[in-house]
Tab-separated table of C-alpha atoms and ligand atoms in Angstrom:
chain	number	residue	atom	x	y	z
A	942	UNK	CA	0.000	0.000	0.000
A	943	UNK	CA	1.665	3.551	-1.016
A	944	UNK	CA	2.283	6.063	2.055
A	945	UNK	CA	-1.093	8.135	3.171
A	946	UNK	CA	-0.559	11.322	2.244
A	947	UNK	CA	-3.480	13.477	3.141
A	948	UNK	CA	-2.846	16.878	2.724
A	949	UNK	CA	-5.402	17.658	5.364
A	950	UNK	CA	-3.840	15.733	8.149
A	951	UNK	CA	-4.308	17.090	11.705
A	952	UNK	CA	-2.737	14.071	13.456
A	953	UNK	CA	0.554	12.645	11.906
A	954	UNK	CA	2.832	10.400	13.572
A	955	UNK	CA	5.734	9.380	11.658
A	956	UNK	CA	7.927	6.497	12.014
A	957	UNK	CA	7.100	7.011	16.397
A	958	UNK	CA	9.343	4.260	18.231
A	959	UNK	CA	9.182	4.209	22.173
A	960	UNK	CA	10.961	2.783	24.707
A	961	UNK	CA	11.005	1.625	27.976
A	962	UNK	CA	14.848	0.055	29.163
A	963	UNK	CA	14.890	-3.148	26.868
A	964	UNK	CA	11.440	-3.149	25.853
A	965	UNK	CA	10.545	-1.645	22.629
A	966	UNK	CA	6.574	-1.057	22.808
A	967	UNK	CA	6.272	1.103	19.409
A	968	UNK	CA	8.463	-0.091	16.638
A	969	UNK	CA	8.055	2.886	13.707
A	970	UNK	CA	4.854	3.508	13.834
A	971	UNK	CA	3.434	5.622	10.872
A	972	UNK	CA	-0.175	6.909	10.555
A	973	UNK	CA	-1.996	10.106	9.642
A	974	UNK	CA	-5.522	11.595	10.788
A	975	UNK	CA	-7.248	13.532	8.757
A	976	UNK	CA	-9.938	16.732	9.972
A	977	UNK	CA	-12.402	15.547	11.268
A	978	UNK	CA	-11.707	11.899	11.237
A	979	UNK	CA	-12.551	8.947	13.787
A	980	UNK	CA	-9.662	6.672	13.323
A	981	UNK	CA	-10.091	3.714	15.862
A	982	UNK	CA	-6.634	1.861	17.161
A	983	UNK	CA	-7.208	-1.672	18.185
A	984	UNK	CA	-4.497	-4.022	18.973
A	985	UNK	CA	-3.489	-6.991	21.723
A	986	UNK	CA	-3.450	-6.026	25.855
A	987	UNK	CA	-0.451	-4.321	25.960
A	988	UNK	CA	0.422	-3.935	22.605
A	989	UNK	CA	1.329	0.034	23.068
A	990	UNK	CA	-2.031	1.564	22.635
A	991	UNK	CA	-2.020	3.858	25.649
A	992	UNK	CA	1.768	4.797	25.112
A	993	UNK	CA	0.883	5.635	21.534
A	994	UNK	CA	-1.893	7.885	22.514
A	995	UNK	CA	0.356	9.069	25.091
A	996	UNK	CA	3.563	10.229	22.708
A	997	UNK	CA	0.389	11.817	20.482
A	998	UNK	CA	-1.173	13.859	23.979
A	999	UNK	CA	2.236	15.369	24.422
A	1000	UNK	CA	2.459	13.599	27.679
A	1001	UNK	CA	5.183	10.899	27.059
A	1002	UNK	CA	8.081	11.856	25.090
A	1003	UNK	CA	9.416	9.386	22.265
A	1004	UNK	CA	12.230	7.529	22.099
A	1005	UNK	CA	12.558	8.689	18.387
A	1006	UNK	CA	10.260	9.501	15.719
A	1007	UNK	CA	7.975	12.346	14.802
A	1008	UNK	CA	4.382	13.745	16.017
A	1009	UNK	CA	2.523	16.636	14.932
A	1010	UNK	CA	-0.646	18.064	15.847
A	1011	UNK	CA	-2.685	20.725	14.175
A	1012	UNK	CA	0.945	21.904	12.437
A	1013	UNK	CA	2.331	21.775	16.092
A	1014	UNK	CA	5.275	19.549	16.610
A	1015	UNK	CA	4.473	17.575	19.938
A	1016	UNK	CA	7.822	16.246	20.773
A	1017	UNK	CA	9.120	19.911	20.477
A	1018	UNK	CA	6.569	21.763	21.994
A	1019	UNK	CA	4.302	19.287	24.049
A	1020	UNK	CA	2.599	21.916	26.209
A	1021	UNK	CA	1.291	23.910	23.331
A	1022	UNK	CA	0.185	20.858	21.704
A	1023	UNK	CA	-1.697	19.519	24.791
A	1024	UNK	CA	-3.738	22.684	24.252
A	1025	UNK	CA	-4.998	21.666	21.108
A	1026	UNK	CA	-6.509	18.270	22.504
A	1027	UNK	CA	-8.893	16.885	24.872
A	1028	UNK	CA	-8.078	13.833	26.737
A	1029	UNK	CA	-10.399	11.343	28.130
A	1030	UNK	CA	-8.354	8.168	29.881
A	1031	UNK	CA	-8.583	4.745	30.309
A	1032	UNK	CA	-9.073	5.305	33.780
A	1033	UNK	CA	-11.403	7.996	34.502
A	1034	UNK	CA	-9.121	10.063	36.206
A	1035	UNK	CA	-11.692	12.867	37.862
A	1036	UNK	CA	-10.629	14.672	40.993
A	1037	UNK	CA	-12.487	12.986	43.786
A	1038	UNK	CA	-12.355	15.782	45.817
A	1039	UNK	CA	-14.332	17.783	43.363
A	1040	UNK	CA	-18.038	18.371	42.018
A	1041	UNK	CA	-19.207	17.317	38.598
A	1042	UNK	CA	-18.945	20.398	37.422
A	1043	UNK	CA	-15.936	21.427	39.270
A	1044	UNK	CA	-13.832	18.888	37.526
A	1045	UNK	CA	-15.309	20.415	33.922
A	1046	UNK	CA	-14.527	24.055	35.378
A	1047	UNK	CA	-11.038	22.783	36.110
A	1048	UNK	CA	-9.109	22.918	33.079
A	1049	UNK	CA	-10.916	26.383	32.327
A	1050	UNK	CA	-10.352	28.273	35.095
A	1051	UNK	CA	-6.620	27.261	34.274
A	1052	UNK	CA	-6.194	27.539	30.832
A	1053	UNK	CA	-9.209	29.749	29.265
A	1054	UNK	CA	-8.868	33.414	29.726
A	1055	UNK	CA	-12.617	34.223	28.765
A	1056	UNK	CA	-14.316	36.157	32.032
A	1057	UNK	CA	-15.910	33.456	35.007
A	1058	UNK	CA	-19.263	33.766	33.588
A	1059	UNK	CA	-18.643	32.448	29.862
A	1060	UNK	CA	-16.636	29.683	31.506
A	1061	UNK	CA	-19.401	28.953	33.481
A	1062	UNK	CA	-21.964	28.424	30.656
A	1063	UNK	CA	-19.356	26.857	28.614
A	1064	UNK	CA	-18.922	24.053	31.543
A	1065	UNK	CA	-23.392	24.065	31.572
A	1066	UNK	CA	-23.087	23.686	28.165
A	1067	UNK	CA	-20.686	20.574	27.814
A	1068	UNK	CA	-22.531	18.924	30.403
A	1069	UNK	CA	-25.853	18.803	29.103
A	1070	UNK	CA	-24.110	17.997	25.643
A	1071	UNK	CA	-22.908	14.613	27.432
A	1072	UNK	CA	-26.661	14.600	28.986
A	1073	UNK	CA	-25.374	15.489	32.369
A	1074	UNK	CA	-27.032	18.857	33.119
A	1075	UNK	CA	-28.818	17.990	36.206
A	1076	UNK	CA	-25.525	16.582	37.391
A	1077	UNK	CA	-23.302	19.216	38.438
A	1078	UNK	CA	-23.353	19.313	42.181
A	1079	UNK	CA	-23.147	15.473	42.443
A	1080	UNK	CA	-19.470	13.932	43.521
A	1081	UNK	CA	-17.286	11.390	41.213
A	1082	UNK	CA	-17.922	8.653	43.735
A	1083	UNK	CA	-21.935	9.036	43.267
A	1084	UNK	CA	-21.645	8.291	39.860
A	1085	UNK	CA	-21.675	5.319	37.414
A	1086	UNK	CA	-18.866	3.978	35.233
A	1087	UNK	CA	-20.476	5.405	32.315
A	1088	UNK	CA	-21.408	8.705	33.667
A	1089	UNK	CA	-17.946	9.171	34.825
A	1090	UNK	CA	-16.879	8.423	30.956
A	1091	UNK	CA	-19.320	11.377	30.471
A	1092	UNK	CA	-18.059	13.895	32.560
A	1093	UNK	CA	-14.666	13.254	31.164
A	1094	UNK	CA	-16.127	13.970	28.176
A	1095	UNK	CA	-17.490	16.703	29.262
A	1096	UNK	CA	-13.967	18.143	30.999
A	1097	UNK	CA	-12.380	17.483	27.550
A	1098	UNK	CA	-14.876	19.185	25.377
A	1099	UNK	CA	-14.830	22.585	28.047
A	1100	UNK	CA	-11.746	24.032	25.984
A	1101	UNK	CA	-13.106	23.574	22.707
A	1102	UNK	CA	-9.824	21.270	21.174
A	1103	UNK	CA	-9.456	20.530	17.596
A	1104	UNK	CA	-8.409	16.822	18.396
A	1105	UNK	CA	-10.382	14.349	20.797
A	1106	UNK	CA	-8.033	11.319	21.996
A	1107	UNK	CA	-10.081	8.498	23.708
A	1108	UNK	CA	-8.252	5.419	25.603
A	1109	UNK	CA	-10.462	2.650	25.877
A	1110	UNK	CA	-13.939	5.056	26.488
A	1111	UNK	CA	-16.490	1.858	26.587
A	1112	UNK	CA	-14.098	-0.364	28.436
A	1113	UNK	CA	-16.157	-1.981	31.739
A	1114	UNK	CA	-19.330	-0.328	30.294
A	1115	UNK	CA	-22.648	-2.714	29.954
A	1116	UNK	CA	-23.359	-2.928	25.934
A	1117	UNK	CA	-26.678	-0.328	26.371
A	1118	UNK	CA	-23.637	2.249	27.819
A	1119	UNK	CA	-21.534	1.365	25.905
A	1120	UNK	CA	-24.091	2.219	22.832
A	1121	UNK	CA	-24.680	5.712	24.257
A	1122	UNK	CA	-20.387	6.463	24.841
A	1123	UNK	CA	-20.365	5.639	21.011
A	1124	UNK	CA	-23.149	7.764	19.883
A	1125	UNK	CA	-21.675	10.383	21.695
A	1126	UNK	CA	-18.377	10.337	20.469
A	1127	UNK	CA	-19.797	10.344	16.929
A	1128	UNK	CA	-22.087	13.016	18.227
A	1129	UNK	CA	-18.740	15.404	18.982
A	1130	UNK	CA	-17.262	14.506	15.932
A	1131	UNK	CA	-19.782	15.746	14.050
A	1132	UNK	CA	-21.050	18.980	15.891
A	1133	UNK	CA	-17.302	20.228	16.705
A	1134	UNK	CA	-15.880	18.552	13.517
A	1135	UNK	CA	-13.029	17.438	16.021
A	1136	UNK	CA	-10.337	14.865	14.415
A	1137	UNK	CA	-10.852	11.944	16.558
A	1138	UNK	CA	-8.279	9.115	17.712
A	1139	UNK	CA	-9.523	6.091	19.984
A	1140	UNK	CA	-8.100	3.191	20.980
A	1141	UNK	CA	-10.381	0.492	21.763
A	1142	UNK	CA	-10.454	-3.381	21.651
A	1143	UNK	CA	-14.468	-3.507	21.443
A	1144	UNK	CA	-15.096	-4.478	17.409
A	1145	UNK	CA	-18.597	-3.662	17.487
A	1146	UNK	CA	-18.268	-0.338	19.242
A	1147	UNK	CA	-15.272	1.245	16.946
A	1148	UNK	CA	-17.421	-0.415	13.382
A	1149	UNK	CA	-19.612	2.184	14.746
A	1150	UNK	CA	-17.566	5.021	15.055
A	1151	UNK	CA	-14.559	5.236	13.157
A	1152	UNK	CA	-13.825	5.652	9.949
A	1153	UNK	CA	-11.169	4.042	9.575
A	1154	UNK	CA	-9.305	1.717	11.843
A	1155	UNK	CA	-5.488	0.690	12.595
A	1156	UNK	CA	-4.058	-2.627	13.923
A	1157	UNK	CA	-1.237	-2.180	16.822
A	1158	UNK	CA	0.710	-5.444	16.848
A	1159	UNK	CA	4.233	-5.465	18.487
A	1160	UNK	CA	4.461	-2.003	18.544
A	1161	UNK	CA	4.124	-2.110	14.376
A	1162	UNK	CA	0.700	-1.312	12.512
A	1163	UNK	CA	-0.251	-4.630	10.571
A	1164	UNK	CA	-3.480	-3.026	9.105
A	1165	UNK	CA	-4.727	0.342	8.443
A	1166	UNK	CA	-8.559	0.715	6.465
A	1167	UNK	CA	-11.808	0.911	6.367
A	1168	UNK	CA	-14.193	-1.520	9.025
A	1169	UNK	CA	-14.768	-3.154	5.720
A	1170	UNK	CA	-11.546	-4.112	5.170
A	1171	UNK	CA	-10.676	-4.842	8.300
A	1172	UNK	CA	-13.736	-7.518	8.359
A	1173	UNK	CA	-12.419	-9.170	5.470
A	1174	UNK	CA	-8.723	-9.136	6.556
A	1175	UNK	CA	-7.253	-12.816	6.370
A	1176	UNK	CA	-4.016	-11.541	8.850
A	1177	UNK	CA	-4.601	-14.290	11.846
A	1178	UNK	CA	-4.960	-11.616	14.913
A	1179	UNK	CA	-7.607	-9.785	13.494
A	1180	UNK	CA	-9.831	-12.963	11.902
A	1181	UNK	CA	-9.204	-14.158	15.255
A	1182	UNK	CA	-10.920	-10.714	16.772
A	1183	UNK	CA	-13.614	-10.305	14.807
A	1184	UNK	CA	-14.921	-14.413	14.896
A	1185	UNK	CA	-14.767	-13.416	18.706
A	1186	UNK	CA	-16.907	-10.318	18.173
A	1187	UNK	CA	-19.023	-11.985	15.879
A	1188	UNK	CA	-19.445	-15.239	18.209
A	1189	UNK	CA	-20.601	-12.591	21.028
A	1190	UNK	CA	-22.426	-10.715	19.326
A	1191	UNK	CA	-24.822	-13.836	18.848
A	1192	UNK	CA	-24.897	-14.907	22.649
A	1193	UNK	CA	-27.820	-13.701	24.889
A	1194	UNK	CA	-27.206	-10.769	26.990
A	1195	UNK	CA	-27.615	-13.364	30.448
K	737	ATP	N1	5.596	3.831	32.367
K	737	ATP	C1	5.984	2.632	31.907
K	737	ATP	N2	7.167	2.119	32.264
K	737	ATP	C2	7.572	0.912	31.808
K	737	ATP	N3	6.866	0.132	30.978
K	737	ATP	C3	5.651	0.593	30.591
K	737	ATP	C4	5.143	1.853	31.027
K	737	ATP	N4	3.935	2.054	30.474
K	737	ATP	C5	3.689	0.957	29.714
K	737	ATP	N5	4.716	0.092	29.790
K	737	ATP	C6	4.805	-1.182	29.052
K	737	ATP	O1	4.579	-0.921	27.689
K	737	ATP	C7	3.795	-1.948	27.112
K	737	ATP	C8	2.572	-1.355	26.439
K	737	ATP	O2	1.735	-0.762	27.411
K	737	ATP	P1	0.435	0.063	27.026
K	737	ATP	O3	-0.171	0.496	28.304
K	737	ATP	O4	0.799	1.095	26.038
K	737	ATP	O5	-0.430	-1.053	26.318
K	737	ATP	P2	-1.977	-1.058	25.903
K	737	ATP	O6	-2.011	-1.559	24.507
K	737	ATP	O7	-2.570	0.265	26.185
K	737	ATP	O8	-2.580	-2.149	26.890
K	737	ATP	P3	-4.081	-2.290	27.495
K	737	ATP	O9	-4.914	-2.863	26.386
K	737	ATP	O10	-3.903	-3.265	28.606
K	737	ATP	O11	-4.538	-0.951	27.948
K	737	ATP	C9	3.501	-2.950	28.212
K	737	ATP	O12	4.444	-3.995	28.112
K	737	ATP	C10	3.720	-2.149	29.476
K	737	ATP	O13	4.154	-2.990	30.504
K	738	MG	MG1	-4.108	0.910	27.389
């Protein structure tokens, strides 16, 4: 397959390779997202998912390779590259200590400099976008696995990024949930026209979402293509994930 080369790419990663002592969990990674794009990345347990989304965020810096972000180099200049993206983690990662809608006022108190009141509609606003309006006062340990995955949602969304990065949103989520986390993603997508990564390992949920999807492996991307193609791919890991899928998806819900 010849080299994607989108001219519109907001996300492109180019030959990434990471790290840690002896272990080598991305191996040249290459892969570009265009605007306003779902691409889904699916792979093994451990197979460098997180740490790819993580060298992408600006958070973890790679052992070699490039990453740029809305025409921001985010090796270079991670901070100014975080503040193109919102972040929602495998792991909710709320502030227990603080309200629903503290936790969305967080990052905009911090980073927005737009007077109190606008940030305070604009946190209103993202919450009843994620269907959480009447939830505001309520405390991260009253609430649900999947209304958690809203409200970090919710956080992300407050500061308006051009790129959405999701690790593992439906993970631990009942399939009704897990419907509702995928509509809303698609939802964002559409109304903010963000450029969307996700990593997931849930077939049904990303032939939902994404428009295309990629195959980690080893820390090397086996597959990259449409949901199509990836249902007709004859490379063993993925057959082997989508019978699985397919098998479930046949099984009564008790
Ligand atoms: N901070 C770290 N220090 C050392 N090794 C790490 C660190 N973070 C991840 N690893 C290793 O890197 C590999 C890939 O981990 P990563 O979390 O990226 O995988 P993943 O595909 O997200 O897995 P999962 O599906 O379980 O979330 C694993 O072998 C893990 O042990
Ligand atoms: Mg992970």
């Amino acid at each position: 397959m010849a080299p994607a080369l989108y001219s519109n790419a907001v996300i492109s990663i180019e030959r990434l390779t990471h790290r840690f002592g002896e272990n080598t969990v991305l191996d040249g990674v290459t892969l570009e997202v265009e605007a306003g794009e779902i691409v889904a990345i699916m792979g093994s347990s451990g197979g460098g998912k997180t740490t790819l989304l993580r060298c992408v965020s600006g958070l973890l810096r790679p052992t070699s390779g490039k990453v740029t972000v809305d025409g921001i180099d985010a090796v270079r200049q991670p901070e100014a590259a975080r503040r193109t993206m919102g972040m929602v983690f495998q792991a909710s990662a709320l502030f227990d200590y603080l309200s629903v809608r503290e936790n969305v006022l967080f990052g905009l108190r911090r980073w927005s400099e737009e007077p109190r009141a606008v940030q305070d509609r604009r946190a209103e606003e993202v919450l009843e976008l994620v269907g959480m309006a009447d939830a505001g006062d309520l405390m991260p340990s009253e609430l649900s696995g999947g209304m958690k995955k809203r409200v970090g949602i919710a956080r992300a969304l407050a500061l308006r990024p051009k790129i959405m990065l999701y690790d593992e949103p439906t993970t631990g989520l009942d399939p009704i949930t897990t419907y509702t986390i995928d509509s809303l993603i698609a939802d964002v997508r559409k109304r903010f026209e963000v450029t969307t990564l996700v990593v997931s390992h849930d077939v049904a949920s990303v032939f939902r979402v994404a428009d295309r999807l990629a195959f980690l492996e080893d820390g090397r991307l086996t597959f990259v293509g449409s949901p199509a193609e990836f249902g007709s791919s004859k490379r063993a890991a993925i057959e082997e994930l989508v019978a699985k899928s397919q098998a479930t998806s046949f099984l009564p819900a008790h």
